[in-house]
PDB file of C-alpha atoms and ligand atoms in Angstrom:
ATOM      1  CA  UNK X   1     107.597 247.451  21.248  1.00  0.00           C
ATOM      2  CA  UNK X   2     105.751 247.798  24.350  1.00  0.00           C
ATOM      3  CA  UNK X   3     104.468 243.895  23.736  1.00  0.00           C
ATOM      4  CA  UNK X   4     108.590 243.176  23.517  1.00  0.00           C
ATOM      5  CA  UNK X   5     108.620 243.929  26.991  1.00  0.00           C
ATOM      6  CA  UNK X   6     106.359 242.573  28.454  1.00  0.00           C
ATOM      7  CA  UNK X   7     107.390 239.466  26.747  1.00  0.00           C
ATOM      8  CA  UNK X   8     110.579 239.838  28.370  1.00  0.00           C
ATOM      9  CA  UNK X   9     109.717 240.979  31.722  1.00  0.00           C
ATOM     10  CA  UNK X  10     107.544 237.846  32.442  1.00  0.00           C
ATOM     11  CA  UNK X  11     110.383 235.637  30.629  1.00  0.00           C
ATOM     12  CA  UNK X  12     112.488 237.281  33.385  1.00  0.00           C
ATOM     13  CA  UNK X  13     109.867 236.648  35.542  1.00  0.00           C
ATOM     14  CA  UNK X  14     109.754 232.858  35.056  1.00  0.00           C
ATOM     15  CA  UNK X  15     113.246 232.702  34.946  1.00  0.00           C
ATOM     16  CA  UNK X  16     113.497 233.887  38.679  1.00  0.00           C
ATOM     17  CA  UNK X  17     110.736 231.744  40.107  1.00  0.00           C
ATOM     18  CA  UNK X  18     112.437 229.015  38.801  1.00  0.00           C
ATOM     19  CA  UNK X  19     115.847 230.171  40.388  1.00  0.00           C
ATOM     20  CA  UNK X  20     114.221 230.703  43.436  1.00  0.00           C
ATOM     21  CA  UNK X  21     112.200 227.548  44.037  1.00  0.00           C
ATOM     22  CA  UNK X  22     114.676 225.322  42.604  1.00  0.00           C
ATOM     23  CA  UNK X  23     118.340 226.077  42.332  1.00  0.00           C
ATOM     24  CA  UNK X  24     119.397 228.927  44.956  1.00  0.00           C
ATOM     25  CA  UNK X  25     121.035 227.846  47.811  1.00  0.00           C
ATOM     26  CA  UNK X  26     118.603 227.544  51.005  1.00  0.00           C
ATOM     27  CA  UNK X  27     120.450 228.714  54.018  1.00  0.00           C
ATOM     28  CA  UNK X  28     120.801 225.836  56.779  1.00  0.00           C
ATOM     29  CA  UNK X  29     119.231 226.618  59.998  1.00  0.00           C
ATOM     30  CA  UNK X  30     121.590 225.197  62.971  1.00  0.00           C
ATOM     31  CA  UNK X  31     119.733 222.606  65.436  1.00  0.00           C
ATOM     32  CA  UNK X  32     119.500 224.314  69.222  1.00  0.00           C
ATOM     33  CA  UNK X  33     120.925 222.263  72.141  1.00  0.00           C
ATOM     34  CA  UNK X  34     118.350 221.340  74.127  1.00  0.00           C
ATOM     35  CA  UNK X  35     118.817 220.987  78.386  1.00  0.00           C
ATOM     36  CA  UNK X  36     119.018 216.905  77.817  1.00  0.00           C
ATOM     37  CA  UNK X  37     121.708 217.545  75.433  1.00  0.00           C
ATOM     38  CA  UNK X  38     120.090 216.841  72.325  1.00  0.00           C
ATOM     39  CA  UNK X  39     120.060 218.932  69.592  1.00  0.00           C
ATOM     40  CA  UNK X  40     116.314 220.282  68.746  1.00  0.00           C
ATOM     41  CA  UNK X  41     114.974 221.462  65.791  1.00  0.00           C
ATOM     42  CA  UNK X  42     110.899 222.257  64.781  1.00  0.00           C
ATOM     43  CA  UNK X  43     110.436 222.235  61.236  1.00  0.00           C
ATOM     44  CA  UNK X  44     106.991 223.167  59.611  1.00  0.00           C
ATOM     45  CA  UNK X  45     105.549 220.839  57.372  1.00  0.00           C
ATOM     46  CA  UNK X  46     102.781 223.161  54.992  1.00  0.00           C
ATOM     47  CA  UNK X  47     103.820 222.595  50.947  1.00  0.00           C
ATOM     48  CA  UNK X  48     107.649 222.334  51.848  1.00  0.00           C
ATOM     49  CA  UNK X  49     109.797 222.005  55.056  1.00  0.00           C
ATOM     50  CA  UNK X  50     110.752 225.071  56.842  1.00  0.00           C
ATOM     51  CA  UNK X  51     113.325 225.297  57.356  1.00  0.00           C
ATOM     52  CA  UNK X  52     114.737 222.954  54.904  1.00  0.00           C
ATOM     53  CA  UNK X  53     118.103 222.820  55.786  1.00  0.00           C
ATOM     54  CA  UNK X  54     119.157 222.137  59.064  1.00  0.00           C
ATOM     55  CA  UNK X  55     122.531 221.695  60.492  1.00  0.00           C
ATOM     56  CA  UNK X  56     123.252 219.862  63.265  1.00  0.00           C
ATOM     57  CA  UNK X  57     126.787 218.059  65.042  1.00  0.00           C
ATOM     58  CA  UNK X  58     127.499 214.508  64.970  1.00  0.00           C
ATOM     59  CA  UNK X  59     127.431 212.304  67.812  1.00  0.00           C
ATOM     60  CA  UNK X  60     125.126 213.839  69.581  1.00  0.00           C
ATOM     61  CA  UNK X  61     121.063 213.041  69.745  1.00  0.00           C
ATOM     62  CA  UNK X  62     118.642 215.155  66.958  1.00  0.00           C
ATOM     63  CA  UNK X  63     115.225 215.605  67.488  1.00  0.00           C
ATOM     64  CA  UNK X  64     113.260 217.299  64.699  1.00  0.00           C
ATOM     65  CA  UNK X  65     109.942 218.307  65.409  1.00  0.00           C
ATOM     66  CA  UNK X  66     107.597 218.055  62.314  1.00  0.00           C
ATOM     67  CA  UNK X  67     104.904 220.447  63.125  1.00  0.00           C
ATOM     68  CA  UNK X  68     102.322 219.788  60.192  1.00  0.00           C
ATOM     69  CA  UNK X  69      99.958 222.394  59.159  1.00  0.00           C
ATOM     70  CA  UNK X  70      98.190 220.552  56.471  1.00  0.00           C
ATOM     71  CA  UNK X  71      96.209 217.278  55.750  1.00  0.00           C
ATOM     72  CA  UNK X  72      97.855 217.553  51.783  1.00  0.00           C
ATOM     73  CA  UNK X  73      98.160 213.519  51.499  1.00  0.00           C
ATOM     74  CA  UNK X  74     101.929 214.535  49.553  1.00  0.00           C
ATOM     75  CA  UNK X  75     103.240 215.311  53.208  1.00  0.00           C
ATOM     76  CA  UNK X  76     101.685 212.644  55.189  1.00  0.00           C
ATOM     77  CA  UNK X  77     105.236 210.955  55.546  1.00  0.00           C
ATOM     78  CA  UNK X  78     108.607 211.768  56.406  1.00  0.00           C
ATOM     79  CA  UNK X  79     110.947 209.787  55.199  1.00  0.00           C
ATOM     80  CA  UNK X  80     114.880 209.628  56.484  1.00  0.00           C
ATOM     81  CA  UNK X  81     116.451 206.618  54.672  1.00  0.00           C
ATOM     82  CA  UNK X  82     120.075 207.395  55.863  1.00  0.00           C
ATOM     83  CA  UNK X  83     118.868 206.809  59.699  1.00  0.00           C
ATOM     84  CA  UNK X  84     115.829 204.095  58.248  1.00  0.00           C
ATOM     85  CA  UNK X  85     113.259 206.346  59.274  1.00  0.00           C
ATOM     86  CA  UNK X  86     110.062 206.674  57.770  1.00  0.00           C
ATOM     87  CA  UNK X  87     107.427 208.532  59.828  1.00  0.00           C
ATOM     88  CA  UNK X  88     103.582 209.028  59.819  1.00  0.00           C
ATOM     89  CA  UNK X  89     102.969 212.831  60.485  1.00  0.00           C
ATOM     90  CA  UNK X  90      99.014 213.487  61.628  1.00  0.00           C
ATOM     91  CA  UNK X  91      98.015 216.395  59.868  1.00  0.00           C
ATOM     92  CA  UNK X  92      97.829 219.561  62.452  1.00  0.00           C
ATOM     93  CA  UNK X  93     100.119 217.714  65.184  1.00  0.00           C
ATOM     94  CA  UNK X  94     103.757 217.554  66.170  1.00  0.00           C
ATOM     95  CA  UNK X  95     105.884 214.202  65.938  1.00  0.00           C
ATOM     96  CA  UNK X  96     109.114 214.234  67.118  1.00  0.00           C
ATOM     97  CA  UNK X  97     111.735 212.158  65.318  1.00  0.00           C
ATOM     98  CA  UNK X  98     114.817 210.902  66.868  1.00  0.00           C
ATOM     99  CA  UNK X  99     117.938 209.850  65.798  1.00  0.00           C
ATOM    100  CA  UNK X 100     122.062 210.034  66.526  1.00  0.00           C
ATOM    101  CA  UNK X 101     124.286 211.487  63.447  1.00  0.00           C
ATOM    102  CA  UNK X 102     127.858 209.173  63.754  1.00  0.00           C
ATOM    103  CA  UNK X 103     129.585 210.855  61.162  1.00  0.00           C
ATOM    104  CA  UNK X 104     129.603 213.905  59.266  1.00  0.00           C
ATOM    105  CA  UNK X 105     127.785 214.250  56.009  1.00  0.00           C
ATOM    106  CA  UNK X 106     124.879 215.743  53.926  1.00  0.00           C
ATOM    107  CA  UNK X 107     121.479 213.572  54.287  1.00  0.00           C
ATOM    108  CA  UNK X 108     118.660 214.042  52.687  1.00  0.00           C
ATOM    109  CA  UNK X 109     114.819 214.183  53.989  1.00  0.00           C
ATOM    110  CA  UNK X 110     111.779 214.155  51.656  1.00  0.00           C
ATOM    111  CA  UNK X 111     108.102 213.005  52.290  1.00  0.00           C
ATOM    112  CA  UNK X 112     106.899 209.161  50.632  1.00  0.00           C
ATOM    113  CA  UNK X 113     107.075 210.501  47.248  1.00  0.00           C
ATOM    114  CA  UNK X 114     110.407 212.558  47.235  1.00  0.00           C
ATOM    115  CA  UNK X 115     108.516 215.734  46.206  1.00  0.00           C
ATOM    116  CA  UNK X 116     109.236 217.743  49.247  1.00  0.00           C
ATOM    117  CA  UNK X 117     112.751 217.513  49.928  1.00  0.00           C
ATOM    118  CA  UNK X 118     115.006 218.333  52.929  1.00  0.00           C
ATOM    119  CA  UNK X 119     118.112 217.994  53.887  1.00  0.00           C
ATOM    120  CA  UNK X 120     120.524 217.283  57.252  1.00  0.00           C
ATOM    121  CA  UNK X 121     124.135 218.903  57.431  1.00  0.00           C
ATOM    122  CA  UNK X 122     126.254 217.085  59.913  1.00  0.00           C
ATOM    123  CA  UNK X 123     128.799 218.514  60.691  1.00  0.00           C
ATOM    124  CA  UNK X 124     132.455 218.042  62.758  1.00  0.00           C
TER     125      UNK X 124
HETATM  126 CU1  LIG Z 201     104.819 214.042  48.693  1.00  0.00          CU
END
């Protein structure tokens, strides 16, 4: 009995980390207007992008700050194919990427191998 449920409490467990990490929503993050009138954004690069989700307005400049805290060769580039960007990030600096959203829409962001995944909300 008491091996039942511990059988089912890491089941549950597993279950949940896999919700977590994989299928519940991430909460976008909206893009701060900066004094030049772009919109600004710093997103930490360390085993994921934080935050992952960012929302910014069209028609306006976005610059996203990769600040990368690790020399893991999986985040070494950033790659935006919607506004043909694809970006060397030096491990432990900042690179700013630029780039001017004309319409609305949902783009994605990953590194060169599309394991660590992003993703742009444009909106109105
Ligand atoms: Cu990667």
């Amino acid at each position: 009995m008491f091996n039942l449920l511990i059988l089912i409490a890491g089941v549950a467990a597993i279950v949940w980390v896999n919700w977590y990490f994989f299928m519940a929503p991430k909460a976008a993050v909206a893009a701060k207007a900066s004094t030049n009138g772009s919109q600004e954004m710093r997103i930490t690069v360390e085993g994921g992008y934080s935050p992952s989700v960012v929302r910014v307005k069209h028609g306006a400049p976005v610059r996203l700050v990769f600040d990368r805290k690790e020399k893991s060769p999986c985040s070494d580039e950033v790659v935006i194919s919607e506004f043909g960007i694809r970006r060397f990030l030096k491990p432990f600096e900042q690179t700013a990427v630029e780039f001017t959203p004309t319409k609305p829409g949902s783009y994605d962001f990953a590194c060169g191998m599309s394991m660590l995944l992003g993703r742009i909300e444009v909106e109105e």
